PDB file of C-alpha atoms and ligand atoms in Angstrom:
ATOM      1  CA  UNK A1165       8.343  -6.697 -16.042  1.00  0.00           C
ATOM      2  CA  UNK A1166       6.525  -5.600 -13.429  1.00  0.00           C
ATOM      3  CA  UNK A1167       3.458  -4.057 -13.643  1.00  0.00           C
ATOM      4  CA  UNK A1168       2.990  -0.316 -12.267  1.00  0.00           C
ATOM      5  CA  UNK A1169       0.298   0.395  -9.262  1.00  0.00           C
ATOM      6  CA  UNK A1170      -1.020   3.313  -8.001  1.00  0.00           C
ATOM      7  CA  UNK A1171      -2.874   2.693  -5.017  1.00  0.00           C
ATOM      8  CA  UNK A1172      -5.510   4.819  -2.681  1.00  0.00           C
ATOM      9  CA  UNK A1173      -5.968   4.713   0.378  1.00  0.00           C
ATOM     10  CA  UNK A1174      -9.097   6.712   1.697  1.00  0.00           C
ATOM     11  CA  UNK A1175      -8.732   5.516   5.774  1.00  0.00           C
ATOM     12  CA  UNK A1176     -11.348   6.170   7.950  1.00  0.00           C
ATOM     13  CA  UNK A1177     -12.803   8.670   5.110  1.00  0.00           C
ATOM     14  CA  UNK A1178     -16.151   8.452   2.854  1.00  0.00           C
ATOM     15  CA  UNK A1179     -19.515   7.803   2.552  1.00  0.00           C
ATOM     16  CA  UNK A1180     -22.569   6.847   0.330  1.00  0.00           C
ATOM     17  CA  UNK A1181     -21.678  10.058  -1.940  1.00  0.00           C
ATOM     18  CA  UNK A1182     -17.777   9.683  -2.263  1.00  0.00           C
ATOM     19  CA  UNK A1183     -18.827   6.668  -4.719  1.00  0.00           C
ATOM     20  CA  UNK A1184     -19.280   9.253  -7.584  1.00  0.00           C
ATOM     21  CA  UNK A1185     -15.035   9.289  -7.139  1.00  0.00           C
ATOM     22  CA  UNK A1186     -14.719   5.456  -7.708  1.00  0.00           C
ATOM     23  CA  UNK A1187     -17.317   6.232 -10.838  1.00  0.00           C
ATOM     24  CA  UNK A1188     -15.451   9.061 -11.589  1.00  0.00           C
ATOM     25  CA  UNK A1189     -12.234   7.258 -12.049  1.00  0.00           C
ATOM     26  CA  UNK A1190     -13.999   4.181 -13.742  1.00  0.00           C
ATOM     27  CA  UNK A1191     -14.684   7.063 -16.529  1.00  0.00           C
ATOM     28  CA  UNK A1192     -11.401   8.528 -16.594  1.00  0.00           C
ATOM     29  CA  UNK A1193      -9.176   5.431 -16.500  1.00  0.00           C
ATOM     30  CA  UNK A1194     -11.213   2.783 -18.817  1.00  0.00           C
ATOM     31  CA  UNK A1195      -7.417   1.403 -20.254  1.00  0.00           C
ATOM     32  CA  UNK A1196      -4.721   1.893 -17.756  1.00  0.00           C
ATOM     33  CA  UNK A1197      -1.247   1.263 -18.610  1.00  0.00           C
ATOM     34  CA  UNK A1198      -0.707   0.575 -14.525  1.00  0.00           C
ATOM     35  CA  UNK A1199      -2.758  -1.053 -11.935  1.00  0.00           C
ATOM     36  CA  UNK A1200      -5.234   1.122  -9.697  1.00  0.00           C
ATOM     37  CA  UNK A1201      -6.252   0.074  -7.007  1.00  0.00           C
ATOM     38  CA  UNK A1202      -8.722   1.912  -4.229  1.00  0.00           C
ATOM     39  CA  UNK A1203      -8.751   1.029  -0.710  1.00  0.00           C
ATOM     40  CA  UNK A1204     -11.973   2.915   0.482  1.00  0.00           C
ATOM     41  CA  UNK A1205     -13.513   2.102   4.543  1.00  0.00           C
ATOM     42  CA  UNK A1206     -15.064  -1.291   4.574  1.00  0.00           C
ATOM     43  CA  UNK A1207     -18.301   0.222   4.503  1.00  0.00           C
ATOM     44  CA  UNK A1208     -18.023   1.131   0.830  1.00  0.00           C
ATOM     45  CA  UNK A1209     -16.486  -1.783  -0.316  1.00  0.00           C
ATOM     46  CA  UNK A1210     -19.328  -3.772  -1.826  1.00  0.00           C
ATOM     47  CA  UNK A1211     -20.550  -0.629  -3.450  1.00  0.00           C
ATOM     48  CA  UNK A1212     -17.518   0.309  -5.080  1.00  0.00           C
ATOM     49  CA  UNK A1213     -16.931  -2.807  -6.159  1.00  0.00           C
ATOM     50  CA  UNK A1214     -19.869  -3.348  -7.754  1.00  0.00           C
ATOM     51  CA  UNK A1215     -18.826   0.111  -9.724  1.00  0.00           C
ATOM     52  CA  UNK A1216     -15.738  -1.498 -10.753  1.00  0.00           C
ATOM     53  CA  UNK A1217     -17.014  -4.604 -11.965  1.00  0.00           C
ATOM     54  CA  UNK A1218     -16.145  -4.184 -15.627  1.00  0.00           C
ATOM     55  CA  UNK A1219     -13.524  -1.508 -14.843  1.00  0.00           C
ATOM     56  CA  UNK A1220      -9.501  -2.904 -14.845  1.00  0.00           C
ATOM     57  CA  UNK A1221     -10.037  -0.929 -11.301  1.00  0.00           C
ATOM     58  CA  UNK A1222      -9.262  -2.806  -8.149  1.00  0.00           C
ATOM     59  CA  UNK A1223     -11.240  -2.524  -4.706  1.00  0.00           C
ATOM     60  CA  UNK A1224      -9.287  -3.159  -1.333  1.00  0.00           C
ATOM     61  CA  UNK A1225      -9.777  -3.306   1.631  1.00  0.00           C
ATOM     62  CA  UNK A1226      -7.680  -1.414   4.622  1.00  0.00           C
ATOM     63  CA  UNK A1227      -7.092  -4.472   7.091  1.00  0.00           C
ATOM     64  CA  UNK A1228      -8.895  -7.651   7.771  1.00  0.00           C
ATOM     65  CA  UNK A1229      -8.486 -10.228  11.324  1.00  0.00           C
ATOM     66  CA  UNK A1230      -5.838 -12.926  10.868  1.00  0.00           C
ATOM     67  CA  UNK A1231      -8.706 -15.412  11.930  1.00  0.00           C
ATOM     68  CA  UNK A1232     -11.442 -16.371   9.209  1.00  0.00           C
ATOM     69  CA  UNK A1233     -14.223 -16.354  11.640  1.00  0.00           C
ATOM     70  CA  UNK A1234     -15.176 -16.710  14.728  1.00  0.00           C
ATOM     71  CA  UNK A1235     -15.987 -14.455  18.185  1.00  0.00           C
ATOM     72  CA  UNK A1236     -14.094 -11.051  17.359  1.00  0.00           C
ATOM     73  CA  UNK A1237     -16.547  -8.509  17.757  1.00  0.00           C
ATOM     74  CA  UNK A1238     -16.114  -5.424  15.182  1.00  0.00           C
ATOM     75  CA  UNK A1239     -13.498  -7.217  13.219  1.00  0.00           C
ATOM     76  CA  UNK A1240     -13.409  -8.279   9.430  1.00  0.00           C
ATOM     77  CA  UNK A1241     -12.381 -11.160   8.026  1.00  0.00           C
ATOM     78  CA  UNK A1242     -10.518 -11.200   5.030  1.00  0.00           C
ATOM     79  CA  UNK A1243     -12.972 -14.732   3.414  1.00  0.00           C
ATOM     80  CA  UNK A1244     -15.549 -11.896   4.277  1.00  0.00           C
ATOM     81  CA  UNK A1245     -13.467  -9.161   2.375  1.00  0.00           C
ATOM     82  CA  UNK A1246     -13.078 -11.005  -1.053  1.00  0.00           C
ATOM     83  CA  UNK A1247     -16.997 -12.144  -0.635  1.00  0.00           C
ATOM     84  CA  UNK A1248     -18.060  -8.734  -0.618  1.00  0.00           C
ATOM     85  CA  UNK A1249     -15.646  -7.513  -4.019  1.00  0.00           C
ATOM     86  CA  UNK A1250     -12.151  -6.465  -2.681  1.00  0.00           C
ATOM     87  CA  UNK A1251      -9.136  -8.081  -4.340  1.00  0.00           C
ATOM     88  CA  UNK A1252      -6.735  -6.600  -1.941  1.00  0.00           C
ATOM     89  CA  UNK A1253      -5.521  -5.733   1.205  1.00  0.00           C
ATOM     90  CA  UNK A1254      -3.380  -2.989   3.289  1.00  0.00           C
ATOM     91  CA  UNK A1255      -1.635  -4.743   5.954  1.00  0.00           C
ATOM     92  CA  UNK A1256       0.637  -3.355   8.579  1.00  0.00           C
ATOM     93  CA  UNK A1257      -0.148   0.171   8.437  1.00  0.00           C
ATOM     94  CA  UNK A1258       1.537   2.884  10.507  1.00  0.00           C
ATOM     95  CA  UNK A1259      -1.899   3.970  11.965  1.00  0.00           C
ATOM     96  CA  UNK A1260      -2.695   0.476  12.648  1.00  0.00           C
ATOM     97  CA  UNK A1261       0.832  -0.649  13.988  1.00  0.00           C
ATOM     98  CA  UNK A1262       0.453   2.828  16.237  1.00  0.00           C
ATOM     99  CA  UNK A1263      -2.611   3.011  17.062  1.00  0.00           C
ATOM    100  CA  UNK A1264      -4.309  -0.659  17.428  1.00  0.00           C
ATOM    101  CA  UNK A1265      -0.750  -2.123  18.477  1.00  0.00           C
ATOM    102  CA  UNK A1266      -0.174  -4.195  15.455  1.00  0.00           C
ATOM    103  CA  UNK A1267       3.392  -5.789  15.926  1.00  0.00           C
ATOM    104  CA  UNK A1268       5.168  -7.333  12.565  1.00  0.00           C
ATOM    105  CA  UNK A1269       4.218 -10.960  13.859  1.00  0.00           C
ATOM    106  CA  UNK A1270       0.255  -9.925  13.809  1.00  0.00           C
ATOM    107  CA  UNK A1271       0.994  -8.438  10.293  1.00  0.00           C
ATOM    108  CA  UNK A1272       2.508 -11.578   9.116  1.00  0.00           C
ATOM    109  CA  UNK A1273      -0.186 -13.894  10.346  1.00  0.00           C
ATOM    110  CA  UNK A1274      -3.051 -11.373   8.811  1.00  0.00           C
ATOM    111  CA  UNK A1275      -0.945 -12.222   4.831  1.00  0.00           C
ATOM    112  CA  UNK A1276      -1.330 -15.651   5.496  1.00  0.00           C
ATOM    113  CA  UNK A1277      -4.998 -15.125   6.127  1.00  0.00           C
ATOM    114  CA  UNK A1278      -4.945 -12.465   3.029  1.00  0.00           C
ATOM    115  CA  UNK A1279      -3.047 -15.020   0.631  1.00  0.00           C
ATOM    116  CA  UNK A1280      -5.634 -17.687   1.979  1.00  0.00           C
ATOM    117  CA  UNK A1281      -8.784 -15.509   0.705  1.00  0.00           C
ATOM    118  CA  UNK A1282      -7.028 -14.849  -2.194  1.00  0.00           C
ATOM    119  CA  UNK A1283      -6.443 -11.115  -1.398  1.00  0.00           C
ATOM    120  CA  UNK A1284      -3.431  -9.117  -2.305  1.00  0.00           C
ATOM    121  CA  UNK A1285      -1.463  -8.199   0.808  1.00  0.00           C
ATOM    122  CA  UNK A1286      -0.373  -4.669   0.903  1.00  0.00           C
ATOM    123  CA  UNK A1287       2.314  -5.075   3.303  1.00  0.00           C
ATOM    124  CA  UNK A1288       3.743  -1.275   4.928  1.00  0.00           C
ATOM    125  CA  UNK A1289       6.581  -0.453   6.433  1.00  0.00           C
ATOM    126  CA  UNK A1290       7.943   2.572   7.713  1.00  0.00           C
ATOM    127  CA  UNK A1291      10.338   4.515  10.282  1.00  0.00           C
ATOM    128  CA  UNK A1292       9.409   7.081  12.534  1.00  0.00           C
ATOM    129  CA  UNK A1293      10.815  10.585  12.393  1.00  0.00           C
ATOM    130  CA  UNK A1294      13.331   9.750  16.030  1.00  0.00           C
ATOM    131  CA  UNK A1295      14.264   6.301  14.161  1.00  0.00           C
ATOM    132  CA  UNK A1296      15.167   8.100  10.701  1.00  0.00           C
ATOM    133  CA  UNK A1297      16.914  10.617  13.133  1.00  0.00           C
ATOM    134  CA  UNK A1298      19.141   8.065  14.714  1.00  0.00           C
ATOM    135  CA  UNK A1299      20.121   6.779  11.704  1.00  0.00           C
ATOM    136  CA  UNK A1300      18.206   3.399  12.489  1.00  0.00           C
ATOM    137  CA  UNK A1301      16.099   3.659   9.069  1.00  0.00           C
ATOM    138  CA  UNK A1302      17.188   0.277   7.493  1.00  0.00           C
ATOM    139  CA  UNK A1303      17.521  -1.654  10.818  1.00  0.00           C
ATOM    140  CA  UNK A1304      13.770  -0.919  11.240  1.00  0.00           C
ATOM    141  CA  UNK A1305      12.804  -1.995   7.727  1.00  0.00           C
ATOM    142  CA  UNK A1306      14.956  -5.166   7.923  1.00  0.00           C
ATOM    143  CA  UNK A1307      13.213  -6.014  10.779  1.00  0.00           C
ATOM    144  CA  UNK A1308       9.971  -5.337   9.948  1.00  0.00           C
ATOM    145  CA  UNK A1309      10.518  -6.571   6.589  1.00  0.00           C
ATOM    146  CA  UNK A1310      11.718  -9.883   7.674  1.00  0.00           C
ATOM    147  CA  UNK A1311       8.593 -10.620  10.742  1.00  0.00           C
ATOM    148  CA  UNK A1312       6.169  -8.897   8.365  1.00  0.00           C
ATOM    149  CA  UNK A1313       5.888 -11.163   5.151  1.00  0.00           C
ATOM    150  CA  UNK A1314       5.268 -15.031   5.917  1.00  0.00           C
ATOM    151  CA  UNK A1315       6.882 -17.582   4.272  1.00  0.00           C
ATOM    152  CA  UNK A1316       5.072 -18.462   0.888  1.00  0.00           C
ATOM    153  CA  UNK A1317       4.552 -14.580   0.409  1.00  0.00           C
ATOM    154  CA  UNK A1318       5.956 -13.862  -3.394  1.00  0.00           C
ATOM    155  CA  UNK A1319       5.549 -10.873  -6.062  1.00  0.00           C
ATOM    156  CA  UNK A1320       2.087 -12.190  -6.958  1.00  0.00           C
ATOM    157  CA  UNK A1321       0.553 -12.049  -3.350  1.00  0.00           C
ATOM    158  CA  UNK A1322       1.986  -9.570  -2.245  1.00  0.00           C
ATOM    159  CA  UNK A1323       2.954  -5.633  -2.698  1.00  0.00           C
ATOM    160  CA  UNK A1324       5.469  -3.737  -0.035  1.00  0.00           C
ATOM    161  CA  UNK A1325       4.592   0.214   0.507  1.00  0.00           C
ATOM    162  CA  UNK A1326       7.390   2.013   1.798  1.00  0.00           C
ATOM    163  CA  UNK A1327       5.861   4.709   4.327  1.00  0.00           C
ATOM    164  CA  UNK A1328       8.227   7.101   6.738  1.00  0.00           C
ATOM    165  CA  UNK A1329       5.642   7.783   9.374  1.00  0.00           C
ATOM    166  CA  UNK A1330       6.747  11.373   9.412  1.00  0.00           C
ATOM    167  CA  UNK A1331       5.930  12.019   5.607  1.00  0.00           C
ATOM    168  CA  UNK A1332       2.326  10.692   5.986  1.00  0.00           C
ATOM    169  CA  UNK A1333      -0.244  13.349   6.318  1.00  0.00           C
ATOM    170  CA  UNK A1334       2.833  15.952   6.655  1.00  0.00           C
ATOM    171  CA  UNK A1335       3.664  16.993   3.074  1.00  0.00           C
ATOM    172  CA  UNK A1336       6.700  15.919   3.782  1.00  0.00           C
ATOM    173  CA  UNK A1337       8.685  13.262   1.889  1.00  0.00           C
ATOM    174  CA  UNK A1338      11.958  12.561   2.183  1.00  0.00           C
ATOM    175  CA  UNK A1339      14.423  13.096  -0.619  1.00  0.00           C
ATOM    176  CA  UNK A1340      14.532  10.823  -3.636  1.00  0.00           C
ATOM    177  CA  UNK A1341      17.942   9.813  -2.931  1.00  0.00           C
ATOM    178  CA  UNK A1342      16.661   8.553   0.638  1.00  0.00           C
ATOM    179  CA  UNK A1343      13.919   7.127  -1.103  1.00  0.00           C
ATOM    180  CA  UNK A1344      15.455   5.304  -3.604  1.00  0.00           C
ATOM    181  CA  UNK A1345      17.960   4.287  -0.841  1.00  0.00           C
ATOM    182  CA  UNK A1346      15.414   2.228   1.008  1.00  0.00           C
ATOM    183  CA  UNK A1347      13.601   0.567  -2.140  1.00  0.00           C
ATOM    184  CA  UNK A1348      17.206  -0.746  -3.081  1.00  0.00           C
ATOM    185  CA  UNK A1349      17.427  -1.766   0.119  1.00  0.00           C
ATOM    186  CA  UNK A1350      14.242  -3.642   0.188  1.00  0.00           C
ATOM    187  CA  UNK A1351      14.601  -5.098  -2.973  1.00  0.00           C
ATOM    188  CA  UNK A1352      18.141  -6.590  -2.489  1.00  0.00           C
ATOM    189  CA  UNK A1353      16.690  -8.092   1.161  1.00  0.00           C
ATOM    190  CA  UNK A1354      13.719  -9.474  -1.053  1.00  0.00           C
ATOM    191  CA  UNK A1355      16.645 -10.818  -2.482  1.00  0.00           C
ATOM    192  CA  UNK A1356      18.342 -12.641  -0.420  1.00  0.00           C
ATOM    193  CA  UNK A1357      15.205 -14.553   1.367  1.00  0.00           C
ATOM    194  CA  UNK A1358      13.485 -15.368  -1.872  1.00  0.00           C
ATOM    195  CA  UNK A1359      16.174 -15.238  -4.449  1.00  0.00           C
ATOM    196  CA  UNK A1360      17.052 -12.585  -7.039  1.00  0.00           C
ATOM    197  CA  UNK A1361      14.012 -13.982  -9.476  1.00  0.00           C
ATOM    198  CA  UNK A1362      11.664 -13.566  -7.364  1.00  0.00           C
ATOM    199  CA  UNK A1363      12.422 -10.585  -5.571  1.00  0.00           C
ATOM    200  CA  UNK A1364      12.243  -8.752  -9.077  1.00  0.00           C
ATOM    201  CA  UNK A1365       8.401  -9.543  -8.853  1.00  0.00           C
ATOM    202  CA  UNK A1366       7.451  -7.403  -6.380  1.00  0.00           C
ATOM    203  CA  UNK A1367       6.090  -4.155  -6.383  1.00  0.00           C
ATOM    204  CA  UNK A1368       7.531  -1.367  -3.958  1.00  0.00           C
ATOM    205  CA  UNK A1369       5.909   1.450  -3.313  1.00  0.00           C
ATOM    206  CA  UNK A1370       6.353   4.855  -1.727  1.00  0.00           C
ATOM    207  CA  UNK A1371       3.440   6.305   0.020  1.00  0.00           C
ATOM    208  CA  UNK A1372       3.736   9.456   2.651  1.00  0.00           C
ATOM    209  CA  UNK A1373       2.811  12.811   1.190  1.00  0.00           C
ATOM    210  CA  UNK A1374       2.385  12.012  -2.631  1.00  0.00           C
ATOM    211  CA  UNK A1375       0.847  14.470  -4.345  1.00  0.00           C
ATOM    212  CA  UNK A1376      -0.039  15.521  -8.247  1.00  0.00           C
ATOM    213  CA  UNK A1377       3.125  17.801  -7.522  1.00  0.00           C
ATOM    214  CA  UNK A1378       5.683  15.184  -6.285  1.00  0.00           C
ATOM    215  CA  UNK A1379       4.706  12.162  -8.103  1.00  0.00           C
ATOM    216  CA  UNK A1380       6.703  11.950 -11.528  1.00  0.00           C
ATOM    217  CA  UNK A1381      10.053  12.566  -9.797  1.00  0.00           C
ATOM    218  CA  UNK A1382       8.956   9.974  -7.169  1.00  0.00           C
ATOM    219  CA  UNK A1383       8.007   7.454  -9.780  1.00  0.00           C
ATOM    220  CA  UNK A1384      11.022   8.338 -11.591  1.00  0.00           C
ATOM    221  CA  UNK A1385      13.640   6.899  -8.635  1.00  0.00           C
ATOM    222  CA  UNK A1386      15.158   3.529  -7.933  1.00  0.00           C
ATOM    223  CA  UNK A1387      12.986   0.395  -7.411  1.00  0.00           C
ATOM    224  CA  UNK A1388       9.817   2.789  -7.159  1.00  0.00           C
ATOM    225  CA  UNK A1389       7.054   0.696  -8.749  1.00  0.00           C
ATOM    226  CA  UNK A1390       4.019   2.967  -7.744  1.00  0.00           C
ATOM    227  CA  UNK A1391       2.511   4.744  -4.909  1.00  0.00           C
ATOM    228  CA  UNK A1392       0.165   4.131  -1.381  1.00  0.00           C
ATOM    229  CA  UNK A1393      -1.469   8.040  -1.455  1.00  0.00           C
ATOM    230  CA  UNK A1394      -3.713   8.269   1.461  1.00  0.00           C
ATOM    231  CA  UNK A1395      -5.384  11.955   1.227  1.00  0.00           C
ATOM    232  CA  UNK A1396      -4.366  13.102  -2.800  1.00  0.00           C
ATOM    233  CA  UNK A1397      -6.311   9.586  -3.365  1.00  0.00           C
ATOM    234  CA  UNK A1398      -9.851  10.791  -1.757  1.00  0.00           C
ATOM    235  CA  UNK A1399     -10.518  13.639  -4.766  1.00  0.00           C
ATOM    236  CA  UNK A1400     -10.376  12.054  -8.460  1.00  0.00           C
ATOM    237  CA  UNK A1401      -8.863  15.392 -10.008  1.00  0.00           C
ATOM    238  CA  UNK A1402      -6.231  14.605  -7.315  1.00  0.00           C
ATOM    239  CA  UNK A1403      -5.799  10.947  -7.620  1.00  0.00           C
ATOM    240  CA  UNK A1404      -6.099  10.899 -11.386  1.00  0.00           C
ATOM    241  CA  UNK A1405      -3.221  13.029 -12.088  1.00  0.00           C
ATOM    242  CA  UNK A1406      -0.795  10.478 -10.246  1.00  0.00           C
ATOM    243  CA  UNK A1407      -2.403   7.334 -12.007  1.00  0.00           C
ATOM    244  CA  UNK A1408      -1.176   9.581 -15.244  1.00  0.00           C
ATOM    245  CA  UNK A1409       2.016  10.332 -14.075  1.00  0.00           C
ATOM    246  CA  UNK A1410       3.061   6.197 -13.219  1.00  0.00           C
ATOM    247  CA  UNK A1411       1.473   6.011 -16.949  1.00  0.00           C
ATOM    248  CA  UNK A1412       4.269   8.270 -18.286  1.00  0.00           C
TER     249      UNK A1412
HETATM  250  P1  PGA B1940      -0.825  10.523   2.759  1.00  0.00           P
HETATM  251  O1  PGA B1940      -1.039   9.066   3.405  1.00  0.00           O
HETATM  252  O2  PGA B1940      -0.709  10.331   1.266  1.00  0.00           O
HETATM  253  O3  PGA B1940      -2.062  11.301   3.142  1.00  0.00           O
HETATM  254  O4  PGA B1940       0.424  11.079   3.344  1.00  0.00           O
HETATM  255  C1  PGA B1940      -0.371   7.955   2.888  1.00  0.00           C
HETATM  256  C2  PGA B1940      -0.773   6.715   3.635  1.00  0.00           C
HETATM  257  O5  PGA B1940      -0.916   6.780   4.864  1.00  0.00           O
HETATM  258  O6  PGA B1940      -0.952   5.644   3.026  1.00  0.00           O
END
């Protein structure tokens, strides 16, 4: 069975005072029935780690360099990410893939580094709102699903977030049927590369717009095995509500 996850992701967001959120939901969640995991800026990392030492909560990070060292000024690697507490990694973001020009090929070579450190790649993929419009949806996912994961990636490694670009930050989402459309989709391509075993080891999840409001029914459709909430995961009286609603 695989095991539920409910996932934050606080981007570019936070400082020395947001910690009393991580505490917060140290308190609140001492025996989770599902994973949690919180992605704050690298910044916080050590901190919050250190918060969640004897907490079942886990600490990511939001990227890392596919390199382990060497001259790349500004950039972190991910050795230097599991030294400082994180146990995890989002990978392949739409922000990143956007806005730093992160193609699928960079994204795969960043999980190898991930797996390497011994990080948790969390691997997204999503369409854009002219892509879902032209009816291109799954062609994008197969293809970035296929240039995104390296070979050796399996269920253990490695977690997949399904994320339309046009739902994140929007309050939109798209419907469940469209959601539970792609996850199938993923899941039987998961399939056929790594075999029907181990493709039923990985966890998919939906992020774009997931709110207290929108998460049972979310959690509730095909092959949805958790969520990637960017801003409902920066407030704990947000975030907590959704961790309760996987736990349902
Ligand atoms: P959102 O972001 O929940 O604020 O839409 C999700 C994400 O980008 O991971």
């Amino acid at each position: 069975m695989r095991r539920k996850l409910a996932a934050g992701n606080w981007k570019m967001n936070g400082t020395a005072s947001s910690l009393a959120e991580v505490q917060a939901l140290v308190s609140l969640h001492c025996a989770p029935s599902v994973d949690i995991l919180i992605c704050p800026p690298a910044t916080l990392i050590a901190q919050a780690a250190g918060l969640c030492a004897n907490s079942p909560i886990m600490i990511g990070a939001q990227d890392c360099h596919a390199a382990a060292s060497g001259a790349h000024t500004g950039d972190i690697s991910a050795p230097m990410l599991a030294d400082t507490g994180a146990g995890a990694v989002i990978l392949g973001h739409s922000e990143r893939r956007e806005n730093h020009n992160e193609t699928s090929d960079l994204v795969a070579q960043k999980a190898v580094a991930a797996h390497a450190a011994g990080l948790i790649a969390v691997v997204c993929l999503g369409e854009s709102l002219a892509q879902r419009e032209g009816a291109q949806t799954l062609d994008v996912i197969a293809e970035q699903l296929a240039a995104s994961l390296p070979d050796g990636t399996t269920g253990a490694n490695t977690v997949i977030a399904y994320e339309p670009i046009w739902a994140i930050g929007t309050g939109l989402t798209p419907s469940l049927a469209q959601i539970g459309e792609v996850h199938d989709f993923i899941r039987s391509r998961l399939s056929e590369r790594f075999g029907v075993q181990a493709a039923e080891d990985f966890r998919l999840l939906y992020g774009g717009s997931v709110k207290p409001e929108n998460a049972a029914e979310i959690f509730a459709t095909s092959n949805v095995d958790g969520a990637l909430v960017g801003g409902a995961s920066l407030k704990s009286e947000d975030f907590s509500p959704i961790i309760r609603a996987l736990e349902a």
